[in-house]
């Protein structure tokens, strides 16, 4: 599976590849999703914009490759089979997608209010409309699977370690929330791209495509978009954990040079954007005593006293600013995932280590590795 996507390091700063990015944006929704996945309660807007660019770039390239597969099949639309074909090599993510399709079918049964008698009639008559998505996957894998590995995933009930880790992290995160924060957390966990289908379609600019995805393919794309966001947050949390200096660790000082570069650039931009921040306020410059006051000890002491009073007033202002910031509910700048964490996570994900790294596949060496499949 080849990927000619541009590197996220370039697409993060400019959205030249997005024709509809300015009119349609998921930045606000992504902030809520990132909070539900383990980020701070108020994720940074610039981090959400970077995640949006990465996810959009990945899905656009995935759509392009799915359209090529669809043309090879002689189909007129991008269907679920095209996306399943692109994901066939990653068994873990494919099994996660099949489980999602199973639950989508199960939800359809509940929403339509199908009774047991109707289900029995469908089974006897051979119709399988209630398991439409599962049937599509099974029929497609039956036609291409020569070893039986793909069909065996329908019977595999092995626990998904990644999903288990995310649920445990969400459970730990919910322990420290009050009732208001927990209600907000539950609402954030219910967010998805599939709940805003028309906006999601406009975001991908599907109307301008020659071969358009059908309804089931759009469901899969919305699921893959959310999974990409979740994986970015997973990797960024690991990067942030690695960057924390640990006492007694002789390797804690060995921080990646790229992280230092990105971190310093982010701090510099933050100081330019917020010059009046208490952390950026310089200490008061001491005033030199006048020539007449040098002969009077009392006057000198008085001028020094005024200097200390100026420092006290500055500290008082800083405390007030910090209190007002805390009262507004703004999280500490260091608590949230930074854009440099996302960039470093993508760099590590696409970096192949080992003696055979020069012989890795083209999409690993050029551009950005696929996070969804």
mmCIF file of C-alpha atoms in Angstrom:
data_model
loop_
_atom_site.group_PDB
_atom_site.id
_atom_site.type_symbol
_atom_site.label_atom_id
_atom_site.label_comp_id
_atom_site.label_asym_id
_atom_site.label_seq_id
_atom_site.Cartn_x
_atom_site.Cartn_y
_atom_site.Cartn_z
ATOM 1 C CA UNK A 1 0.000 0.000 0.000
ATOM 2 C CA UNK A 2 1.791 3.104 -1.226
ATOM 3 C CA UNK A 3 1.369 6.520 0.281
ATOM 4 C CA UNK A 4 2.336 9.705 -1.460
ATOM 5 C CA UNK A 5 0.992 11.948 1.269
ATOM 6 C CA UNK A 6 3.013 14.953 2.246
ATOM 7 C CA UNK A 7 4.755 14.910 5.575
ATOM 8 C CA UNK A 8 2.689 16.214 8.527
ATOM 9 C CA UNK A 9 5.549 18.533 9.346
ATOM 10 C CA UNK A 10 4.685 20.558 6.247
ATOM 11 C CA UNK A 11 0.913 20.106 6.252
ATOM 12 C CA UNK A 12 0.697 21.102 9.882
ATOM 13 C CA UNK A 13 1.651 24.679 9.202
ATOM 14 C CA UNK A 14 -0.133 25.151 5.901
ATOM 15 C CA UNK A 15 -3.404 23.747 4.676
ATOM 16 C CA UNK A 16 -2.647 24.127 0.999
ATOM 17 C CA UNK A 17 -3.853 20.581 0.325
ATOM 18 C CA UNK A 18 -7.277 21.257 1.781
ATOM 19 C CA UNK A 19 -9.756 22.941 -0.474
ATOM 20 C CA UNK A 20 -12.580 22.986 2.073
ATOM 21 C CA UNK A 21 -10.568 23.300 5.278
ATOM 22 C CA UNK A 22 -11.312 26.997 5.683
ATOM 23 C CA UNK A 23 -15.081 26.657 5.328
ATOM 24 C CA UNK A 24 -15.522 23.353 7.200
ATOM 25 C CA UNK A 25 -13.598 22.573 10.341
ATOM 26 C CA UNK A 26 -13.796 19.905 13.039
ATOM 27 C CA UNK A 27 -11.389 21.687 15.405
ATOM 28 C CA UNK A 28 -13.999 22.258 18.130
ATOM 29 C CA UNK A 29 -15.249 18.670 17.932
ATOM 30 C CA UNK A 30 -11.688 17.378 17.952
ATOM 31 C CA UNK A 31 -10.959 19.242 21.175
ATOM 32 C CA UNK A 32 -13.841 17.410 22.851
ATOM 33 C CA UNK A 33 -12.737 14.084 21.355
ATOM 34 C CA UNK A 34 -9.178 14.601 22.573
ATOM 35 C CA UNK A 35 -10.461 15.366 26.070
ATOM 36 C CA UNK A 36 -12.432 12.107 26.106
ATOM 37 C CA UNK A 37 -9.355 10.202 24.876
ATOM 38 C CA UNK A 38 -7.023 11.374 27.636
ATOM 39 C CA UNK A 39 -6.029 14.967 26.922
ATOM 40 C CA UNK A 40 -6.576 17.888 29.303
ATOM 41 C CA UNK A 41 -10.077 19.218 29.875
ATOM 42 C CA UNK A 42 -9.324 22.183 27.616
ATOM 43 C CA UNK A 43 -7.102 20.871 24.789
ATOM 44 C CA UNK A 44 -5.081 23.433 22.883
ATOM 45 C CA UNK A 45 -6.703 24.815 19.758
ATOM 46 C CA UNK A 46 -3.437 24.711 17.805
ATOM 47 C CA UNK A 47 -3.041 21.024 18.688
ATOM 48 C CA UNK A 48 -6.577 20.281 17.506
ATOM 49 C CA UNK A 49 -5.896 22.119 14.228
ATOM 50 C CA UNK A 50 -2.736 20.052 13.713
ATOM 51 C CA UNK A 51 -4.600 16.806 14.430
ATOM 52 C CA UNK A 52 -7.329 17.888 12.011
ATOM 53 C CA UNK A 53 -4.760 18.471 9.257
ATOM 54 C CA UNK A 54 -3.139 15.091 9.839
ATOM 55 C CA UNK A 55 -6.457 13.219 9.852
ATOM 56 C CA UNK A 56 -7.691 15.077 6.777
ATOM 57 C CA UNK A 57 -4.465 14.334 4.871
ATOM 58 C CA UNK A 58 -4.668 10.657 5.762
ATOM 59 C CA UNK A 59 -8.311 10.284 4.739
ATOM 60 C CA UNK A 60 -7.861 12.140 1.447
ATOM 61 C CA UNK A 61 -5.015 9.820 0.458
ATOM 62 C CA UNK A 62 -7.006 6.815 1.637
ATOM 63 C CA UNK A 63 -9.906 7.927 -0.556
ATOM 64 C CA UNK A 64 -7.599 8.323 -3.534
ATOM 65 C CA UNK A 65 -6.266 4.795 -3.147
ATOM 66 C CA UNK A 66 -9.772 3.417 -2.602
ATOM 67 C CA UNK A 67 -10.879 5.120 -5.819
ATOM 68 C CA UNK A 68 -8.016 3.424 -7.686
ATOM 69 C CA UNK A 69 -9.051 0.038 -6.294
ATOM 70 C CA UNK A 70 -12.645 0.748 -7.240
ATOM 71 C CA UNK A 71 -11.609 1.540 -10.820
ATOM 72 C CA UNK A 72 -9.697 -1.724 -11.030
ATOM 73 C CA UNK A 73 -12.852 -3.569 -9.970
ATOM 74 C CA UNK A 74 -14.869 -1.691 -12.570
ATOM 75 C CA UNK A 75 -17.168 -0.186 -9.932
ATOM 76 C CA UNK A 76 -18.773 3.231 -10.142
ATOM 77 C CA UNK A 77 -18.615 4.058 -6.425
ATOM 78 C CA UNK A 78 -16.174 3.532 -3.567
ATOM 79 C CA UNK A 79 -17.637 0.743 -1.455
ATOM 80 C CA UNK A 80 -16.719 -1.027 1.756
ATOM 81 C CA UNK A 81 -14.849 -3.706 -0.201
ATOM 82 C CA UNK A 82 -12.300 -1.164 -1.430
ATOM 83 C CA UNK A 83 -11.490 0.009 2.081
ATOM 84 C CA UNK A 84 -11.383 -3.541 3.450
ATOM 85 C CA UNK A 85 -8.930 -4.447 0.694
ATOM 86 C CA UNK A 86 -6.608 -1.595 1.724
ATOM 87 C CA UNK A 87 -6.757 -2.707 5.378
ATOM 88 C CA UNK A 88 -6.260 -6.425 4.777
ATOM 89 C CA UNK A 89 -2.609 -6.452 5.937
ATOM 90 C CA UNK A 90 -3.182 -4.939 9.373
ATOM 91 C CA UNK A 91 -5.050 -7.726 11.136
ATOM 92 C CA UNK A 92 -5.527 -5.953 14.464
ATOM 93 C CA UNK A 93 -7.063 -2.810 13.002
ATOM 94 C CA UNK A 94 -9.092 -4.848 10.546
ATOM 95 C CA UNK A 95 -10.502 -6.965 13.367
ATOM 96 C CA UNK A 96 -11.383 -3.771 15.238
ATOM 97 C CA UNK A 97 -13.193 -2.492 12.148
ATOM 98 C CA UNK A 98 -15.120 -5.757 11.756
ATOM 99 C CA UNK A 99 -16.248 -5.525 15.359
ATOM 100 C CA UNK A 100 -17.410 -1.964 14.698
ATOM 101 C CA UNK A 101 -19.396 -3.153 11.660
ATOM 102 C CA UNK A 102 -20.958 -5.878 13.808
ATOM 103 C CA UNK A 103 -22.117 -3.344 16.392
ATOM 104 C CA UNK A 104 -23.453 -1.069 13.652
ATOM 105 C CA UNK A 105 -25.605 -3.948 12.433
ATOM 106 C CA UNK A 106 -26.694 -4.696 15.979
ATOM 107 C CA UNK A 107 -27.631 -1.054 16.513
ATOM 108 C CA UNK A 108 -29.662 -1.092 13.306
ATOM 109 C CA UNK A 109 -31.623 -4.059 14.629
ATOM 110 C CA UNK A 110 -32.453 -2.228 17.831
ATOM 111 C CA UNK A 111 -33.370 1.032 16.122
ATOM 112 C CA UNK A 112 -35.668 -0.677 13.639
ATOM 113 C CA UNK A 113 -37.296 -2.635 16.450
ATOM 114 C CA UNK A 114 -36.963 -6.033 14.794
ATOM 115 C CA UNK A 115 -38.599 -8.745 16.864
ATOM 116 C CA UNK A 116 -37.325 -12.276 17.349
ATOM 117 C CA UNK A 117 -39.986 -13.757 15.079
ATOM 118 C CA UNK A 118 -38.950 -11.521 12.205
ATOM 119 C CA UNK A 119 -35.312 -12.408 12.802
ATOM 120 C CA UNK A 120 -36.217 -16.097 12.675
ATOM 121 C CA UNK A 121 -38.173 -15.587 9.449
ATOM 122 C CA UNK A 122 -35.222 -13.785 7.881
ATOM 123 C CA UNK A 123 -32.906 -16.599 8.882
ATOM 124 C CA UNK A 124 -35.215 -19.261 7.463
ATOM 125 C CA UNK A 125 -35.803 -17.357 4.248
ATOM 126 C CA UNK A 126 -32.088 -16.819 3.795
ATOM 127 C CA UNK A 127 -32.262 -13.008 3.783
ATOM 128 C CA UNK A 128 -29.587 -11.278 5.759
ATOM 129 C CA UNK A 129 -30.634 -7.645 5.575
ATOM 130 C CA UNK A 130 -30.156 -7.181 9.306
ATOM 131 C CA UNK A 131 -26.463 -8.131 9.022
ATOM 132 C CA UNK A 132 -25.776 -6.105 5.899
ATOM 133 C CA UNK A 133 -22.309 -4.879 6.868
ATOM 134 C CA UNK A 134 -21.111 -8.248 8.155
ATOM 135 C CA UNK A 135 -22.366 -9.973 5.023
ATOM 136 C CA UNK A 136 -20.485 -7.506 2.810
ATOM 137 C CA UNK A 137 -17.243 -8.222 4.670
ATOM 138 C CA UNK A 138 -17.731 -11.995 4.736
ATOM 139 C CA UNK A 139 -18.586 -12.237 1.053
ATOM 140 C CA UNK A 140 -15.623 -10.081 0.078
ATOM 141 C CA UNK A 141 -13.100 -11.967 2.230
ATOM 142 C CA UNK A 142 -14.444 -15.267 0.923
ATOM 143 C CA UNK A 143 -13.559 -14.144 -2.587
ATOM 144 C CA UNK A 144 -9.973 -13.039 -1.823
ATOM 145 C CA UNK A 145 -8.922 -15.108 1.211
ATOM 146 C CA UNK A 146 -6.902 -18.142 0.109
ATOM 147 C CA UNK A 147 -5.364 -18.994 3.490
ATOM 148 C CA UNK A 148 -8.399 -18.555 5.742
ATOM 149 C CA UNK A 149 -6.709 -15.917 7.929
ATOM 150 C CA UNK A 150 -9.177 -13.164 7.092
ATOM 151 C CA UNK A 151 -12.273 -15.309 7.593
ATOM 152 C CA UNK A 152 -10.880 -16.573 10.896
ATOM 153 C CA UNK A 153 -11.119 -13.059 12.322
ATOM 154 C CA UNK A 154 -14.906 -13.338 12.441
ATOM 155 C CA UNK A 155 -14.526 -16.123 15.019
ATOM 156 C CA UNK A 156 -11.663 -14.525 16.960
ATOM 157 C CA UNK A 157 -12.760 -13.257 20.388
ATOM 158 C CA UNK A 158 -9.312 -12.190 21.586
ATOM 159 C CA UNK A 159 -9.284 -9.085 23.774
ATOM 160 C CA UNK A 160 -8.221 -5.861 22.088
ATOM 161 C CA UNK A 161 -5.374 -4.543 24.242
ATOM 162 C CA UNK A 162 -5.484 -1.063 22.725
ATOM 163 C CA UNK A 163 -9.206 -0.638 23.373
ATOM 164 C CA UNK A 164 -8.760 -2.043 26.880
ATOM 165 C CA UNK A 165 -6.007 0.480 27.615
ATOM 166 C CA UNK A 166 -8.195 3.343 26.384
ATOM 167 C CA UNK A 167 -11.091 2.247 28.589
ATOM 168 C CA UNK A 168 -8.842 1.947 31.620
ATOM 169 C CA UNK A 169 -7.397 5.389 30.940
ATOM 170 C CA UNK A 170 -10.912 6.840 30.643
ATOM 171 C CA UNK A 171 -11.873 5.188 33.923
ATOM 172 C CA UNK A 172 -8.849 6.670 35.699
ATOM 173 C CA UNK A 173 -9.579 10.041 34.162
ATOM 174 C CA UNK A 174 -13.203 10.007 35.342
ATOM 175 C CA UNK A 175 -12.196 9.418 38.974
ATOM 176 C CA UNK A 176 -10.923 12.988 39.445
ATOM 177 C CA UNK A 177 -13.915 14.717 37.810
ATOM 178 C CA UNK A 178 -16.789 16.360 39.615
ATOM 179 C CA UNK A 179 -20.393 15.989 38.467
ATOM 180 C CA UNK A 180 -20.239 18.872 35.961
ATOM 181 C CA UNK A 181 -16.947 17.744 34.495
ATOM 182 C CA UNK A 182 -18.134 14.144 34.319
ATOM 183 C CA UNK A 183 -21.258 15.164 32.380
ATOM 184 C CA UNK A 184 -19.041 17.043 29.935
ATOM 185 C CA UNK A 185 -16.737 14.024 29.741
ATOM 186 C CA UNK A 186 -19.659 11.704 28.882
ATOM 187 C CA UNK A 187 -20.861 14.050 26.154
ATOM 188 C CA UNK A 188 -17.351 14.199 24.702
ATOM 189 C CA UNK A 189 -17.121 10.411 24.606
ATOM 190 C CA UNK A 190 -20.280 10.244 22.512
ATOM 191 C CA UNK A 191 -18.896 12.523 19.799
ATOM 192 C CA UNK A 192 -17.968 11.005 16.452
ATOM 193 C CA UNK A 193 -17.617 11.989 12.831
ATOM 194 C CA UNK A 194 -20.512 9.741 11.830
ATOM 195 C CA UNK A 195 -22.981 11.832 13.844
ATOM 196 C CA UNK A 196 -22.251 14.774 11.533
ATOM 197 C CA UNK A 197 -22.378 12.909 8.255
ATOM 198 C CA UNK A 198 -23.134 15.858 5.963
ATOM 199 C CA UNK A 199 -20.415 18.005 7.520
ATOM 200 C CA UNK A 200 -17.998 15.103 7.323
ATOM 201 C CA UNK A 201 -18.780 14.620 3.632
ATOM 202 C CA UNK A 202 -18.228 18.331 2.964
ATOM 203 C CA UNK A 203 -15.001 18.203 4.974
ATOM 204 C CA UNK A 204 -13.687 15.491 2.652
ATOM 205 C CA UNK A 205 -15.074 17.363 -0.387
ATOM 206 C CA UNK A 206 -16.743 14.221 -1.719
ATOM 207 C CA UNK A 207 -18.913 16.220 -4.117
ATOM 208 C CA UNK A 208 -15.889 17.043 -6.284
ATOM 209 C CA UNK A 209 -14.785 13.407 -6.609
ATOM 210 C CA UNK A 210 -15.452 11.473 -9.805
ATOM 211 C CA UNK A 211 -15.928 8.202 -7.880
ATOM 212 C CA UNK A 212 -17.860 8.936 -4.699
ATOM 213 C CA UNK A 213 -18.065 6.720 -1.599
ATOM 214 C CA UNK A 214 -21.379 5.094 -0.766
ATOM 215 C CA UNK A 215 -23.110 5.168 2.620
ATOM 216 C CA UNK A 216 -21.327 2.152 4.136
ATOM 217 C CA UNK A 217 -17.959 3.440 2.925
ATOM 218 C CA UNK A 218 -18.664 6.800 4.601
ATOM 219 C CA UNK A 219 -19.424 4.985 7.870
ATOM 220 C CA UNK A 220 -16.070 3.224 7.642
ATOM 221 C CA UNK A 221 -14.258 6.470 6.810
ATOM 222 C CA UNK A 222 -15.854 8.199 9.817
ATOM 223 C CA UNK A 223 -14.773 5.306 12.017
ATOM 224 C CA UNK A 224 -11.206 5.413 10.648
ATOM 225 C CA UNK A 225 -11.076 9.171 11.211
ATOM 226 C CA UNK A 226 -11.948 8.726 14.888
ATOM 227 C CA UNK A 227 -9.482 5.850 15.233
ATOM 228 C CA UNK A 228 -6.748 8.038 13.748
ATOM 229 C CA UNK A 229 -7.486 10.742 16.321
ATOM 230 C CA UNK A 230 -7.422 8.140 19.099
ATOM 231 C CA UNK A 231 -4.113 6.730 17.910
ATOM 232 C CA UNK A 232 -2.573 10.209 17.676
ATOM 233 C CA UNK A 233 -3.622 10.915 21.264
ATOM 234 C CA UNK A 234 -2.283 7.515 22.403
ATOM 235 C CA UNK A 235 1.106 8.175 20.830
ATOM 236 C CA UNK A 236 1.241 11.800 21.994
ATOM 237 C CA UNK A 237 0.590 10.762 25.602
ATOM 238 C CA UNK A 238 3.499 8.312 25.375
ATOM 239 C CA UNK A 239 5.740 11.043 23.950
ATOM 240 C CA UNK A 240 4.728 13.437 26.727
ATOM 241 C CA UNK A 241 5.463 10.759 29.305
ATOM 242 C CA UNK A 242 8.906 10.167 27.810
ATOM 243 C CA UNK A 243 9.716 13.875 27.935
ATOM 244 C CA UNK A 244 9.137 14.100 31.687
ATOM 245 C CA UNK A 245 12.444 14.083 33.553
ATOM 246 C CA UNK A 246 12.587 11.129 35.918
ATOM 247 C CA UNK A 247 14.713 11.194 39.036
ATOM 248 C CA UNK A 248 17.488 8.608 38.998
ATOM 249 C CA UNK A 249 17.075 7.845 35.300
ATOM 250 C CA UNK A 250 20.479 8.254 33.584
ATOM 251 C CA UNK A 251 18.798 8.478 30.161
ATOM 252 C CA UNK A 252 16.233 11.137 31.084
ATOM 253 C CA UNK A 253 18.435 13.865 29.638
ATOM 254 C CA UNK A 254 18.552 12.170 26.234
ATOM 255 C CA UNK A 255 15.577 13.976 24.702
ATOM 256 C CA UNK A 256 15.158 13.882 20.947
ATOM 257 C CA UNK A 257 16.627 16.917 19.230
ATOM 258 C CA UNK A 258 13.507 17.328 17.155
ATOM 259 C CA UNK A 259 11.375 17.600 20.274
ATOM 260 C CA UNK A 260 13.652 20.298 21.711
ATOM 261 C CA UNK A 261 13.430 22.244 18.465
ATOM 262 C CA UNK A 262 9.644 22.024 18.259
ATOM 263 C CA UNK A 263 9.223 22.718 21.969
ATOM 264 C CA UNK A 264 11.362 25.851 21.823
ATOM 265 C CA UNK A 265 9.499 27.103 18.755
ATOM 266 C CA UNK A 266 6.144 26.510 20.461
ATOM 267 C CA UNK A 267 7.265 28.368 23.582
ATOM 268 C CA UNK A 268 8.513 31.250 21.462
ATOM 269 C CA UNK A 269 5.247 31.536 19.588
ATOM 270 C CA UNK A 270 3.330 31.325 22.866
ATOM 271 C CA UNK A 271 5.331 34.232 24.334
ATOM 272 C CA UNK A 272 4.665 36.295 21.200
ATOM 273 C CA UNK A 273 0.942 35.540 21.319
ATOM 274 C CA UNK A 274 0.652 36.233 25.056
ATOM 275 C CA UNK A 275 3.223 38.915 25.952
ATOM 276 C CA UNK A 276 1.246 39.954 29.058
ATOM 277 C CA UNK A 277 1.243 36.470 30.562
ATOM 278 C CA UNK A 278 2.530 36.338 34.173
ATOM 279 C CA UNK A 279 5.193 33.849 33.119
ATOM 280 C CA UNK A 280 6.467 36.321 30.492
ATOM 281 C CA UNK A 281 6.406 39.436 32.706
ATOM 282 C CA UNK A 282 10.008 40.521 33.383
ATOM 283 C CA UNK A 283 11.059 41.551 36.906
ATOM 284 C CA UNK A 284 10.955 45.307 37.669
ATOM 285 C CA UNK A 285 14.129 47.174 36.821
ATOM 286 C CA UNK A 286 15.648 48.788 39.951
ATOM 287 C CA UNK A 287 15.767 52.589 39.784
ATOM 288 C CA UNK A 288 19.153 54.204 40.265
ATOM 289 C CA UNK A 289 19.238 56.649 43.204
ATOM 290 C CA UNK A 290 19.579 60.366 42.431
ATOM 291 C CA UNK A 291 22.774 62.308 43.202
ATOM 292 C CA UNK A 292 21.140 64.232 46.035
ATOM 293 C CA UNK A 293 19.906 61.176 47.774
ATOM 294 C CA UNK A 294 23.359 59.593 47.969
ATOM 295 C CA UNK A 295 24.232 61.821 50.952
ATOM 296 C CA UNK A 296 21.180 60.772 52.962
ATOM 297 C CA UNK A 297 20.956 57.283 54.395
ATOM 298 C CA UNK A 298 17.244 57.657 55.067
ATOM 299 C CA UNK A 299 16.554 58.705 51.525
ATOM 300 C CA UNK A 300 18.584 55.789 50.201
ATOM 301 C CA UNK A 301 16.731 53.363 52.389
ATOM 302 C CA UNK A 302 13.494 54.937 51.295
ATOM 303 C CA UNK A 303 14.320 54.466 47.626
ATOM 304 C CA UNK A 304 15.245 50.843 48.271
ATOM 305 C CA UNK A 305 12.006 50.421 50.104
ATOM 306 C CA UNK A 306 10.105 51.766 47.120
ATOM 307 C CA UNK A 307 11.893 49.225 44.932
ATOM 308 C CA UNK A 308 10.820 46.342 47.136
ATOM 309 C CA UNK A 309 7.308 47.747 47.208
ATOM 310 C CA UNK A 310 7.327 47.778 43.409
ATOM 311 C CA UNK A 311 8.358 44.156 43.407
ATOM 312 C CA UNK A 312 5.602 43.313 45.887
ATOM 313 C CA UNK A 313 3.018 45.085 43.746
ATOM 314 C CA UNK A 314 4.228 43.203 40.674
ATOM 315 C CA UNK A 315 3.956 39.899 42.517
ATOM 316 C CA UNK A 316 0.482 40.846 43.676
ATOM 317 C CA UNK A 317 -0.530 41.552 40.070
ATOM 318 C CA UNK A 318 0.893 38.210 39.006
ATOM 319 C CA UNK A 319 -1.089 36.430 41.707
ATOM 320 C CA UNK A 320 -4.266 38.206 40.616
ATOM 321 C CA UNK A 321 -3.668 37.227 37.006
ATOM 322 C CA UNK A 322 -3.073 33.613 37.972
ATOM 323 C CA UNK A 323 -6.218 33.583 40.114
ATOM 324 C CA UNK A 324 -8.296 35.070 37.316
ATOM 325 C CA UNK A 325 -6.878 32.513 34.900
ATOM 326 C CA UNK A 326 -7.764 29.681 37.261
ATOM 327 C CA UNK A 327 -11.223 31.150 37.810
ATOM 328 C CA UNK A 328 -11.876 31.090 34.078
ATOM 329 C CA UNK A 329 -11.247 27.382 34.071
ATOM 330 C CA UNK A 330 -8.232 27.547 31.773
ATOM 331 C CA UNK A 331 -5.991 24.523 32.136
ATOM 332 C CA UNK A 332 -2.275 24.915 32.658
ATOM 333 C CA UNK A 333 -0.443 25.260 29.372
ATOM 334 C CA UNK A 334 1.818 22.314 30.150
ATOM 335 C CA UNK A 335 -1.023 19.912 31.036
ATOM 336 C CA UNK A 336 -2.460 19.682 27.530
ATOM 337 C CA UNK A 337 -0.939 17.833 24.594
ATOM 338 C CA UNK A 338 1.322 20.197 22.674
ATOM 339 C CA UNK A 339 1.673 20.317 18.873
ATOM 340 C CA UNK A 340 5.300 19.214 19.316
ATOM 341 C CA UNK A 341 4.049 16.015 20.975
ATOM 342 C CA UNK A 342 1.909 15.243 17.920
ATOM 343 C CA UNK A 343 4.786 15.906 15.516
ATOM 344 C CA UNK A 344 7.180 13.779 17.530
ATOM 345 C CA UNK A 345 4.609 10.973 17.725
ATOM 346 C CA UNK A 346 4.209 10.953 13.951
ATOM 347 C CA UNK A 347 7.970 11.050 13.479
ATOM 348 C CA UNK A 348 8.412 8.030 15.723
ATOM 349 C CA UNK A 349 5.528 6.154 14.135
ATOM 350 C CA UNK A 350 6.958 6.556 10.643
ATOM 351 C CA UNK A 351 10.548 5.889 11.666
ATOM 352 C CA UNK A 352 11.682 2.355 10.913
ATOM 353 C CA UNK A 353 14.504 1.088 13.124
ATOM 354 C CA UNK A 354 16.577 -1.962 12.251
ATOM 355 C CA UNK A 355 19.170 -3.354 9.853
ATOM 356 C CA UNK A 356 16.585 -3.620 7.053
ATOM 357 C CA UNK A 357 15.273 -0.063 7.413
ATOM 358 C CA UNK A 358 16.662 1.061 3.991
ATOM 359 C CA UNK A 359 14.578 -1.689 2.369
ATOM 360 C CA UNK A 360 11.229 -0.801 3.919
ATOM 361 C CA UNK A 361 8.189 -0.140 1.755
ATOM 362 C CA UNK A 362 7.908 3.110 -0.167
ATOM 363 C CA UNK A 363 5.126 4.628 1.914
ATOM 364 C CA UNK A 364 7.305 4.192 5.015
ATOM 365 C CA UNK A 365 10.267 5.953 3.431
ATOM 366 C CA UNK A 366 8.449 8.724 1.559
ATOM 367 C CA UNK A 367 5.854 10.865 3.275
ATOM 368 C CA UNK A 368 3.726 9.855 6.218
ATOM 369 C CA UNK A 369 2.866 6.336 7.323
ATOM 370 C CA UNK A 370 -0.830 5.512 7.484
ATOM 371 C CA UNK A 371 -2.221 5.570 10.997
ATOM 372 C CA UNK A 372 -5.638 4.150 10.105
ATOM 373 C CA UNK A 373 -4.542 1.141 8.076
#
